[in-house]
């Protein structure tokens, strides 16, 4: 992971208690994508021995938040990033550690241009959740917004 984006991992670990509770690991973060890892922890297992669906959802949402901060961290002085909607499709039973890779669905420049115009932009983030061997176990779509700060 680029040391340029270490502050995102550190910030999320400090400000979001669930990140610490789940033991999420930050594998990669840059302006293009973010990859987080949920270790295999029996305390987070479901009734069939894999990661609980709620833990996987939280992993994916956290990965999406990391890419939002990487792409729009320079806008935090004038806008607050907020998740608007999220959906998840569980595709295959996950066993062991899982990774979530998040990617912006719109160019960051377009989102910032909309913010510059005084609008409250919305933008999608796609997340693939997979086992360490690359098997896709879930797919998420999260819509985020940058809510302008009131002056």
PDB file of N, CA, C and O in Angstrom, residues 14-88:
ATOM      1  N   UNK A  14      -9.058   4.421  13.577  1.00  0.00           N
ATOM      2  CA  UNK A  14      -9.268   5.246  14.763  1.00  0.00           C
ATOM      3  C   UNK A  14     -10.706   5.730  14.890  1.00  0.00           C
ATOM      4  O   UNK A  14     -11.246   5.797  15.988  1.00  0.00           O
ATOM      5  N   UNK A  15     -11.346   6.071  13.773  1.00  0.00           N
ATOM      6  CA  UNK A  15     -12.652   6.720  13.842  1.00  0.00           C
ATOM      7  C   UNK A  15     -13.844   5.783  13.668  1.00  0.00           C
ATOM      8  O   UNK A  15     -14.972   6.170  13.971  1.00  0.00           O
ATOM      9  N   UNK A  16     -13.615   4.558  13.195  1.00  0.00           N
ATOM     10  CA  UNK A  16     -14.714   3.619  12.969  1.00  0.00           C
ATOM     11  C   UNK A  16     -14.448   2.366  13.813  1.00  0.00           C
ATOM     12  O   UNK A  16     -13.704   1.474  13.394  1.00  0.00           O
ATOM     13  N   UNK A  17     -15.059   2.288  14.995  1.00  0.00           N
ATOM     14  CA  UNK A  17     -14.796   1.152  15.885  1.00  0.00           C
ATOM     15  C   UNK A  17     -15.044  -0.212  15.240  1.00  0.00           C
ATOM     16  O   UNK A  17     -14.337  -1.173  15.554  1.00  0.00           O
ATOM     17  N   UNK A  18     -16.014  -0.324  14.336  1.00  0.00           N
ATOM     18  CA  UNK A  18     -16.302  -1.616  13.713  1.00  0.00           C
ATOM     19  C   UNK A  18     -15.113  -2.127  12.891  1.00  0.00           C
ATOM     20  O   UNK A  18     -14.895  -3.335  12.814  1.00  0.00           O
ATOM     21  N   UNK A  19     -14.340  -1.227  12.315  1.00  0.00           N
ATOM     22  CA  UNK A  19     -13.140  -1.629  11.567  1.00  0.00           C
ATOM     23  C   UNK A  19     -12.191  -2.374  12.497  1.00  0.00           C
ATOM     24  O   UNK A  19     -11.648  -3.421  12.142  1.00  0.00           O
ATOM     25  N   UNK A  20     -12.025  -1.858  13.698  1.00  0.00           N
ATOM     26  CA  UNK A  20     -11.161  -2.531  14.686  1.00  0.00           C
ATOM     27  C   UNK A  20     -11.804  -3.824  15.183  1.00  0.00           C
ATOM     28  O   UNK A  20     -11.124  -4.847  15.327  1.00  0.00           O
ATOM     29  N   UNK A  21     -13.099  -3.793  15.456  1.00  0.00           N
ATOM     30  CA  UNK A  21     -13.804  -4.971  15.968  1.00  0.00           C
ATOM     31  C   UNK A  21     -13.676  -6.143  14.999  1.00  0.00           C
ATOM     32  O   UNK A  21     -13.446  -7.282  15.414  1.00  0.00           O
ATOM     33  N   UNK A  22     -13.836  -5.871  13.702  1.00  0.00           N
ATOM     34  CA  UNK A  22     -13.745  -6.923  12.692  1.00  0.00           C
ATOM     35  C   UNK A  22     -12.297  -7.309  12.376  1.00  0.00           C
ATOM     36  O   UNK A  22     -12.054  -8.328  11.742  1.00  0.00           O
ATOM     37  N   UNK A  23     -11.343  -6.480  12.790  1.00  0.00           N
ATOM     38  CA  UNK A  23      -9.937  -6.752  12.495  1.00  0.00           C
ATOM     39  C   UNK A  23      -9.596  -6.555  11.028  1.00  0.00           C
ATOM     40  O   UNK A  23      -8.713  -7.250  10.498  1.00  0.00           O
ATOM     41  N   UNK A  24     -10.292  -5.618  10.367  1.00  0.00           N
ATOM     42  CA  UNK A  24     -10.054  -5.404   8.935  1.00  0.00           C
ATOM     43  C   UNK A  24      -8.620  -4.972   8.677  1.00  0.00           C
ATOM     44  O   UNK A  24      -8.064  -4.156   9.413  1.00  0.00           O
ATOM     45  N   UNK A  25      -8.055  -5.518   7.621  1.00  0.00           N
ATOM     46  CA  UNK A  25      -6.689  -5.200   7.207  1.00  0.00           C
ATOM     47  C   UNK A  25      -6.737  -4.441   5.889  1.00  0.00           C
ATOM     48  O   UNK A  25      -7.479  -4.809   4.984  1.00  0.00           O
ATOM     49  N   UNK A  26      -5.937  -3.403   5.783  1.00  0.00           N
ATOM     50  CA  UNK A  26      -5.883  -2.585   4.579  1.00  0.00           C
ATOM     51  C   UNK A  26      -4.737  -3.093   3.712  1.00  0.00           C
ATOM     52  O   UNK A  26      -3.572  -2.962   4.069  1.00  0.00           O
ATOM     53  N   UNK A  27      -5.078  -3.694   2.572  1.00  0.00           N
ATOM     54  CA  UNK A  27      -4.105  -4.325   1.692  1.00  0.00           C
ATOM     55  C   UNK A  27      -3.562  -3.324   0.680  1.00  0.00           C
ATOM     56  O   UNK A  27      -2.357  -3.204   0.490  1.00  0.00           O
ATOM     57  N   UNK A  28      -4.461  -2.620  -0.007  1.00  0.00           N
ATOM     58  CA  UNK A  28      -4.087  -1.634  -1.024  1.00  0.00           C
ATOM     59  C   UNK A  28      -5.076  -0.482  -0.998  1.00  0.00           C
ATOM     60  O   UNK A  28      -6.276  -0.711  -0.860  1.00  0.00           O
ATOM     61  N   UNK A  29      -4.563   0.721  -1.143  1.00  0.00           N
ATOM     62  CA  UNK A  29      -5.425   1.890  -1.337  1.00  0.00           C
ATOM     63  C   UNK A  29      -4.690   2.831  -2.274  1.00  0.00           C
ATOM     64  O   UNK A  29      -3.523   3.163  -2.056  1.00  0.00           O
ATOM     65  N   UNK A  30      -5.381   3.229  -3.323  1.00  0.00           N
ATOM     66  CA  UNK A  30      -4.896   4.295  -4.190  1.00  0.00           C
ATOM     67  C   UNK A  30      -6.118   4.993  -4.782  1.00  0.00           C
ATOM     68  O   UNK A  30      -7.241   4.699  -4.385  1.00  0.00           O
ATOM     69  N   UNK A  31      -5.932   5.878  -5.707  1.00  0.00           N
ATOM     70  CA  UNK A  31      -7.073   6.622  -6.268  1.00  0.00           C
ATOM     71  C   UNK A  31      -7.929   5.771  -7.203  1.00  0.00           C
ATOM     72  O   UNK A  31      -9.016   6.182  -7.584  1.00  0.00           O
ATOM     73  N   UNK A  32      -7.464   4.592  -7.555  1.00  0.00           N
ATOM     74  CA  UNK A  32      -8.190   3.718  -8.475  1.00  0.00           C
ATOM     75  C   UNK A  32      -9.018   2.652  -7.772  1.00  0.00           C
ATOM     76  O   UNK A  32     -10.076   2.282  -8.247  1.00  0.00           O
ATOM     77  N   UNK A  33      -8.495   2.128  -6.668  1.00  0.00           N
ATOM     78  CA  UNK A  33      -9.211   1.056  -5.971  1.00  0.00           C
ATOM     79  C   UNK A  33      -8.712   0.928  -4.535  1.00  0.00           C
ATOM     80  O   UNK A  33      -7.664   1.472  -4.176  1.00  0.00           O
ATOM     81  N   UNK A  34      -9.497   0.215  -3.750  1.00  0.00           N
ATOM     82  CA  UNK A  34      -9.099  -0.100  -2.382  1.00  0.00           C
ATOM     83  C   UNK A  34      -9.386  -1.576  -2.148  1.00  0.00           C
ATOM     84  O   UNK A  34     -10.423  -2.093  -2.579  1.00  0.00           O
ATOM     85  N   UNK A  35      -8.459  -2.253  -1.482  1.00  0.00           N
ATOM     86  CA  UNK A  35      -8.628  -3.667  -1.152  1.00  0.00           C
ATOM     87  C   UNK A  35      -8.452  -3.819   0.353  1.00  0.00           C
ATOM     88  O   UNK A  35      -7.418  -3.434   0.899  1.00  0.00           O
ATOM     89  N   UNK A  36      -9.481  -4.376   0.995  1.00  0.00           N
ATOM     90  CA  UNK A  36      -9.435  -4.675   2.420  1.00  0.00           C
ATOM     91  C   UNK A  36      -9.617  -6.168   2.608  1.00  0.00           C
ATOM     92  O   UNK A  36     -10.224  -6.830   1.768  1.00  0.00           O
ATOM     93  N   UNK A  37      -9.103  -6.686   3.724  1.00  0.00           N
ATOM     94  CA  UNK A  37      -9.153  -8.119   4.018  1.00  0.00           C
ATOM     95  C   UNK A  37      -9.822  -8.343   5.365  1.00  0.00           C
ATOM     96  O   UNK A  37      -9.510  -7.667   6.348  1.00  0.00           O
ATOM     97  N   UNK A  38     -10.747  -9.303   5.377  1.00  0.00           N
ATOM     98  CA  UNK A  38     -11.369  -9.769   6.610  1.00  0.00           C
ATOM     99  C   UNK A  38     -10.710 -11.095   6.964  1.00  0.00           C
ATOM    100  O   UNK A  38     -10.870 -12.084   6.236  1.00  0.00           O
ATOM    101  N   UNK A  39      -9.927 -11.141   8.056  1.00  0.00           N
ATOM    102  CA  UNK A  39      -9.275 -12.401   8.419  1.00  0.00           C
ATOM    103  C   UNK A  39     -10.307 -13.448   8.830  1.00  0.00           C
ATOM    104  O   UNK A  39     -11.440 -13.128   9.186  1.00  0.00           O
ATOM    105  N   UNK A  40      -9.896 -14.703   8.768  1.00  0.00           N
ATOM    106  CA  UNK A  40     -10.753 -15.795   9.202  1.00  0.00           C
ATOM    107  C   UNK A  40     -10.762 -15.806  10.729  1.00  0.00           C
ATOM    108  O   UNK A  40      -9.738 -16.072  11.360  1.00  0.00           O
ATOM    109  N   UNK A  41     -11.909 -15.491  11.311  1.00  0.00           N
ATOM    110  CA  UNK A  41     -12.040 -15.377  12.759  1.00  0.00           C
ATOM    111  C   UNK A  41     -13.311 -16.116  13.172  1.00  0.00           C
ATOM    112  O   UNK A  41     -14.411 -15.717  12.772  1.00  0.00           O
ATOM    113  N   UNK A  42     -13.171 -17.159  13.953  1.00  0.00           N
ATOM    114  CA  UNK A  42     -14.321 -17.976  14.353  1.00  0.00           C
ATOM    115  C   UNK A  42     -15.411 -17.156  15.039  1.00  0.00           C
ATOM    116  O   UNK A  42     -16.592 -17.490  14.942  1.00  0.00           O
ATOM    117  N   UNK A  43     -15.040 -16.069  15.707  1.00  0.00           N
ATOM    118  CA  UNK A  43     -16.036 -15.211  16.362  1.00  0.00           C
ATOM    119  C   UNK A  43     -16.934 -14.495  15.359  1.00  0.00           C
ATOM    120  O   UNK A  43     -17.973 -13.961  15.732  1.00  0.00           O
ATOM    121  N   UNK A  44     -16.528 -14.467  14.087  1.00  0.00           N
ATOM    122  CA  UNK A  44     -17.301 -13.785  13.045  1.00  0.00           C
ATOM    123  C   UNK A  44     -17.955 -14.764  12.087  1.00  0.00           C
ATOM    124  O   UNK A  44     -18.482 -14.357  11.052  1.00  0.00           O
ATOM    125  N   UNK A  45     -17.928 -16.051  12.417  1.00  0.00           N
ATOM    126  CA  UNK A  45     -18.494 -17.070  11.531  1.00  0.00           C
ATOM    127  C   UNK A  45     -20.018 -17.130  11.637  1.00  0.00           C
ATOM    128  O   UNK A  45     -20.609 -16.773  12.651  1.00  0.00           O
ATOM    129  N   UNK A  46     -20.621 -17.628  10.566  1.00  0.00           N
ATOM    130  CA  UNK A  46     -22.052 -17.887  10.537  1.00  0.00           C
ATOM    131  C   UNK A  46     -22.302 -19.356  10.900  1.00  0.00           C
ATOM    132  O   UNK A  46     -21.385 -20.065  11.318  1.00  0.00           O
ATOM    133  N   UNK A  47     -23.508 -19.816  10.693  1.00  0.00           N
ATOM    134  CA  UNK A  47     -23.899 -21.170  11.071  1.00  0.00           C
ATOM    135  C   UNK A  47     -23.266 -22.269  10.201  1.00  0.00           C
ATOM    136  O   UNK A  47     -23.340 -23.444  10.542  1.00  0.00           O
ATOM    137  N   UNK A  48     -22.633 -21.901   9.076  1.00  0.00           N
ATOM    138  CA  UNK A  48     -21.985 -22.913   8.231  1.00  0.00           C
ATOM    139  C   UNK A  48     -20.454 -22.795   8.248  1.00  0.00           C
ATOM    140  O   UNK A  48     -19.771 -23.438   7.469  1.00  0.00           O
ATOM    141  N   UNK A  49     -19.920 -21.932   9.135  1.00  0.00           N
ATOM    142  CA  UNK A  49     -18.483 -21.885   9.338  1.00  0.00           C
ATOM    143  C   UNK A  49     -17.707 -20.875   8.513  1.00  0.00           C
ATOM    144  O   UNK A  49     -16.487 -20.827   8.584  1.00  0.00           O
ATOM    145  N   UNK A  50     -18.408 -20.057   7.737  1.00  0.00           N
ATOM    146  CA  UNK A  50     -17.732 -19.014   6.968  1.00  0.00           C
ATOM    147  C   UNK A  50     -17.996 -17.650   7.589  1.00  0.00           C
ATOM    148  O   UNK A  50     -18.694 -17.549   8.604  1.00  0.00           O
ATOM    149  N   UNK A  51     -17.461 -16.595   6.981  1.00  0.00           N
ATOM    150  CA  UNK A  51     -17.700 -15.260   7.523  1.00  0.00           C
ATOM    151  C   UNK A  51     -19.191 -14.915   7.460  1.00  0.00           C
ATOM    152  O   UNK A  51     -19.854 -15.190   6.467  1.00  0.00           O
ATOM    153  N   UNK A  52     -19.701 -14.342   8.528  1.00  0.00           N
ATOM    154  CA  UNK A  52     -21.104 -13.944   8.617  1.00  0.00           C
ATOM    155  C   UNK A  52     -21.414 -12.906   7.536  1.00  0.00           C
ATOM    156  O   UNK A  52     -20.567 -12.076   7.194  1.00  0.00           O
ATOM    157  N   UNK A  53     -22.623 -12.971   6.999  1.00  0.00           N
ATOM    158  CA  UNK A  53     -23.040 -12.041   5.950  1.00  0.00           C
ATOM    159  C   UNK A  53     -22.883 -10.586   6.386  1.00  0.00           C
ATOM    160  O   UNK A  53     -22.477  -9.731   5.604  1.00  0.00           O
ATOM    161  N   UNK A  54     -23.180 -10.296   7.647  1.00  0.00           N
ATOM    162  CA  UNK A  54     -23.033  -8.928   8.152  1.00  0.00           C
ATOM    163  C   UNK A  54     -21.582  -8.477   8.174  1.00  0.00           C
ATOM    164  O   UNK A  54     -21.277  -7.317   7.892  1.00  0.00           O
ATOM    165  N   UNK A  55     -20.682  -9.384   8.490  1.00  0.00           N
ATOM    166  CA  UNK A  55     -19.254  -9.053   8.480  1.00  0.00           C
ATOM    167  C   UNK A  55     -18.782  -8.792   7.049  1.00  0.00           C
ATOM    168  O   UNK A  55     -18.003  -7.866   6.804  1.00  0.00           O
ATOM    169  N   UNK A  56     -19.279  -9.595   6.112  1.00  0.00           N
ATOM    170  CA  UNK A  56     -18.909  -9.386   4.707  1.00  0.00           C
ATOM    171  C   UNK A  56     -19.458  -8.059   4.193  1.00  0.00           C
ATOM    172  O   UNK A  56     -18.775  -7.333   3.463  1.00  0.00           O
ATOM    173  N   UNK A  57     -20.695  -7.718   4.570  1.00  0.00           N
ATOM    174  CA  UNK A  57     -21.269  -6.434   4.177  1.00  0.00           C
ATOM    175  C   UNK A  57     -20.414  -5.293   4.731  1.00  0.00           C
ATOM    176  O   UNK A  57     -20.079  -4.352   4.014  1.00  0.00           O
ATOM    177  N   UNK A  58     -20.052  -5.401   6.002  1.00  0.00           N
ATOM    178  CA  UNK A  58     -19.241  -4.349   6.624  1.00  0.00           C
ATOM    179  C   UNK A  58     -17.867  -4.235   5.978  1.00  0.00           C
ATOM    180  O   UNK A  58     -17.332  -3.131   5.826  1.00  0.00           O
ATOM    181  N   UNK A  59     -17.289  -5.363   5.589  1.00  0.00           N
ATOM    182  CA  UNK A  59     -16.018  -5.357   4.857  1.00  0.00           C
ATOM    183  C   UNK A  59     -16.167  -4.576   3.556  1.00  0.00           C
ATOM    184  O   UNK A  59     -15.358  -3.693   3.244  1.00  0.00           O
ATOM    185  N   UNK A  60     -17.199  -4.892   2.786  1.00  0.00           N
ATOM    186  CA  UNK A  60     -17.414  -4.218   1.502  1.00  0.00           C
ATOM    187  C   UNK A  60     -17.689  -2.734   1.659  1.00  0.00           C
ATOM    188  O   UNK A  60     -17.160  -1.903   0.920  1.00  0.00           O
ATOM    189  N   UNK A  61     -18.510  -2.378   2.649  1.00  0.00           N
ATOM    190  CA  UNK A  61     -18.818  -0.964   2.882  1.00  0.00           C
ATOM    191  C   UNK A  61     -17.565  -0.217   3.314  1.00  0.00           C
ATOM    192  O   UNK A  61     -17.330   0.916   2.896  1.00  0.00           O
ATOM    193  N   UNK A  62     -16.729  -0.855   4.117  1.00  0.00           N
ATOM    194  CA  UNK A  62     -15.481  -0.220   4.555  1.00  0.00           C
ATOM    195  C   UNK A  62     -14.522  -0.021   3.387  1.00  0.00           C
ATOM    196  O   UNK A  62     -13.839   1.007   3.298  1.00  0.00           O
ATOM    197  N   UNK A  63     -14.454  -0.997   2.478  1.00  0.00           N
ATOM    198  CA  UNK A  63     -13.609  -0.838   1.285  1.00  0.00           C
ATOM    199  C   UNK A  63     -14.115   0.323   0.437  1.00  0.00           C
ATOM    200  O   UNK A  63     -13.322   1.108  -0.091  1.00  0.00           O
ATOM    201  N   UNK A  64     -15.429   0.445   0.323  1.00  0.00           N
ATOM    202  CA  UNK A  64     -15.977   1.555  -0.462  1.00  0.00           C
ATOM    203  C   UNK A  64     -15.648   2.888   0.202  1.00  0.00           C
ATOM    204  O   UNK A  64     -15.320   3.864  -0.477  1.00  0.00           O
ATOM    205  N   UNK A  65     -15.714   2.939   1.524  1.00  0.00           N
ATOM    206  CA  UNK A  65     -15.356   4.169   2.229  1.00  0.00           C
ATOM    207  C   UNK A  65     -13.897   4.532   2.043  1.00  0.00           C
ATOM    208  O   UNK A  65     -13.550   5.713   1.915  1.00  0.00           O
ATOM    209  N   UNK A  66     -13.040   3.524   1.985  1.00  0.00           N
ATOM    210  CA  UNK A  66     -11.607   3.790   1.791  1.00  0.00           C
ATOM    211  C   UNK A  66     -11.346   4.405   0.425  1.00  0.00           C
ATOM    212  O   UNK A  66     -10.566   5.359   0.308  1.00  0.00           O
ATOM    213  N   UNK A  67     -11.996   3.894  -0.620  1.00  0.00           N
ATOM    214  CA  UNK A  67     -11.773   4.474  -1.955  1.00  0.00           C
ATOM    215  C   UNK A  67     -12.372   5.874  -2.043  1.00  0.00           C
ATOM    216  O   UNK A  67     -11.817   6.761  -2.699  1.00  0.00           O
ATOM    217  N   UNK A  68     -13.486   6.101  -1.367  1.00  0.00           N
ATOM    218  CA  UNK A  68     -14.083   7.442  -1.355  1.00  0.00           C
ATOM    219  C   UNK A  68     -13.115   8.423  -0.704  1.00  0.00           C
ATOM    220  O   UNK A  68     -12.900   9.530  -1.217  1.00  0.00           O
ATOM    221  N   UNK A  69     -12.502   8.028   0.407  1.00  0.00           N
ATOM    222  CA  UNK A  69     -11.537   8.916   1.059  1.00  0.00           C
ATOM    223  C   UNK A  69     -10.286   9.116   0.209  1.00  0.00           C
ATOM    224  O   UNK A  69      -9.731  10.215   0.170  1.00  0.00           O
ATOM    225  N   UNK A  70      -9.849   8.066  -0.480  1.00  0.00           N
ATOM    226  CA  UNK A  70      -8.674   8.204  -1.347  1.00  0.00           C
ATOM    227  C   UNK A  70      -8.966   9.153  -2.503  1.00  0.00           C
ATOM    228  O   UNK A  70      -8.121   9.962  -2.883  1.00  0.00           O
ATOM    229  N   UNK A  71     -10.163   9.068  -3.054  1.00  0.00           N
ATOM    230  CA  UNK A  71     -10.502   9.889  -4.213  1.00  0.00           C
ATOM    231  C   UNK A  71     -10.891  11.312  -3.839  1.00  0.00           C
ATOM    232  O   UNK A  71     -10.653  12.245  -4.611  1.00  0.00           O
ATOM    233  N   UNK A  72     -11.515  11.485  -2.659  1.00  0.00           N
ATOM    234  CA  UNK A  72     -12.088  12.790  -2.321  1.00  0.00           C
ATOM    235  C   UNK A  72     -11.601  13.354  -0.992  1.00  0.00           C
ATOM    236  O   UNK A  72     -12.191  14.305  -0.472  1.00  0.00           O
ATOM    237  N   UNK A  73     -10.523  12.812  -0.464  1.00  0.00           N
ATOM    238  CA  UNK A  73      -9.990  13.319   0.796  1.00  0.00           C
ATOM    239  C   UNK A  73      -9.658  14.793   0.756  1.00  0.00           C
ATOM    240  O   UNK A  73      -9.796  15.494   1.764  1.00  0.00           O
ATOM    241  N   UNK A  74      -9.282  15.288  -0.408  1.00  0.00           N
ATOM    242  CA  UNK A  74      -8.961  16.708  -0.535  1.00  0.00           C
ATOM    243  C   UNK A  74     -10.204  17.598  -0.532  1.00  0.00           C
ATOM    244  O   UNK A  74     -10.095  18.820  -0.512  1.00  0.00           O
ATOM    245  N   UNK A  75     -11.392  16.999  -0.524  1.00  0.00           N
ATOM    246  CA  UNK A  75     -12.649  17.758  -0.508  1.00  0.00           C
ATOM    247  C   UNK A  75     -13.286  17.805   0.881  1.00  0.00           C
ATOM    248  O   UNK A  75     -14.341  18.410   1.056  1.00  0.00           O
ATOM    249  N   UNK A  76     -12.675  17.161   1.872  1.00  0.00           N
ATOM    250  CA  UNK A  76     -13.294  17.032   3.189  1.00  0.00           C
ATOM    251  C   UNK A  76     -13.498  18.365   3.895  1.00  0.00           C
ATOM    252  O   UNK A  76     -14.343  18.454   4.788  1.00  0.00           O
ATOM    253  N   UNK A  77     -12.775  19.379   3.516  1.00  0.00           N
ATOM    254  CA  UNK A  77     -12.964  20.693   4.114  1.00  0.00           C
ATOM    255  C   UNK A  77     -14.268  21.353   3.697  1.00  0.00           C
ATOM    256  O   UNK A  77     -14.752  22.269   4.372  1.00  0.00           O
ATOM    257  N   UNK A  78     -14.850  20.873   2.610  1.00  0.00           N
ATOM    258  CA  UNK A  78     -16.085  21.504   2.134  1.00  0.00           C
ATOM    259  C   UNK A  78     -17.250  20.547   1.943  1.00  0.00           C
ATOM    260  O   UNK A  78     -18.359  20.979   1.637  1.00  0.00           O
ATOM    261  N   UNK A  79     -17.024  19.248   2.134  1.00  0.00           N
ATOM    262  CA  UNK A  79     -18.104  18.277   1.953  1.00  0.00           C
ATOM    263  C   UNK A  79     -17.858  17.038   2.811  1.00  0.00           C
ATOM    264  O   UNK A  79     -16.712  16.683   3.089  1.00  0.00           O
ATOM    265  N   UNK A  80     -18.949  16.395   3.198  1.00  0.00           N
ATOM    266  CA  UNK A  80     -18.895  15.178   4.003  1.00  0.00           C
ATOM    267  C   UNK A  80     -19.337  14.006   3.133  1.00  0.00           C
ATOM    268  O   UNK A  80     -20.421  14.048   2.545  1.00  0.00           O
ATOM    269  N   UNK A  81     -18.521  12.960   3.028  1.00  0.00           N
ATOM    270  CA  UNK A  81     -18.958  11.783   2.279  1.00  0.00           C
ATOM    271  C   UNK A  81     -19.943  10.959   3.109  1.00  0.00           C
ATOM    272  O   UNK A  81     -19.713  10.719   4.300  1.00  0.00           O
ATOM    273  N   UNK A  82     -21.038  10.549   2.474  1.00  0.00           N
ATOM    274  CA  UNK A  82     -22.060   9.746   3.145  1.00  0.00           C
ATOM    275  C   UNK A  82     -22.538   8.652   2.202  1.00  0.00           C
ATOM    276  O   UNK A  82     -22.776   8.918   1.015  1.00  0.00           O
ATOM    277  N   UNK A  83     -22.713   7.453   2.726  1.00  0.00           N
ATOM    278  CA  UNK A  83     -23.329   6.387   1.944  1.00  0.00           C
ATOM    279  C   UNK A  83     -24.822   6.677   1.861  1.00  0.00           C
ATOM    280  O   UNK A  83     -25.447   7.043   2.853  1.00  0.00           O
ATOM    281  N   UNK A  84     -25.388   6.532   0.657  1.00  0.00           N
ATOM    282  CA  UNK A  84     -26.806   6.810   0.424  1.00  0.00           C
ATOM    283  C   UNK A  84     -27.603   5.507   0.371  1.00  0.00           C
ATOM    284  O   UNK A  84     -28.611   5.352   1.058  1.00  0.00           O
ATOM    285  N   UNK A  85     -27.167   4.578  -0.454  1.00  0.00           N
ATOM    286  CA  UNK A  85     -27.816   3.267  -0.564  1.00  0.00           C
ATOM    287  C   UNK A  85     -26.739   2.206  -0.749  1.00  0.00           C
ATOM    288  O   UNK A  85     -25.629   2.499  -1.183  1.00  0.00           O
ATOM    289  N   UNK A  86     -27.112   0.966  -0.429  1.00  0.00           N
ATOM    290  CA  UNK A  86     -26.199  -0.154  -0.638  1.00  0.00           C
ATOM    291  C   UNK A  86     -27.008  -1.415  -0.865  1.00  0.00           C
ATOM    292  O   UNK A  86     -28.068  -1.604  -0.264  1.00  0.00           O
ATOM    293  N   UNK A  87     -26.505  -2.251  -1.768  1.00  0.00           N
ATOM    294  CA  UNK A  87     -27.100  -3.571  -1.940  1.00  0.00           C
ATOM    295  C   UNK A  87     -25.977  -4.580  -2.114  1.00  0.00           C
ATOM    296  O   UNK A  87     -24.867  -4.233  -2.499  1.00  0.00           O
ATOM    297  N   UNK A  88     -26.284  -5.812  -1.761  1.00  0.00           N
ATOM    298  CA  UNK A  88     -25.292  -6.873  -1.855  1.00  0.00           C
ATOM    299  C   UNK A  88     -25.965  -8.116  -2.410  1.00  0.00           C
ATOM    300  O   UNK A  88     -27.132  -8.381  -2.123  1.00  0.00           O
TER     301      UNK A  88
END
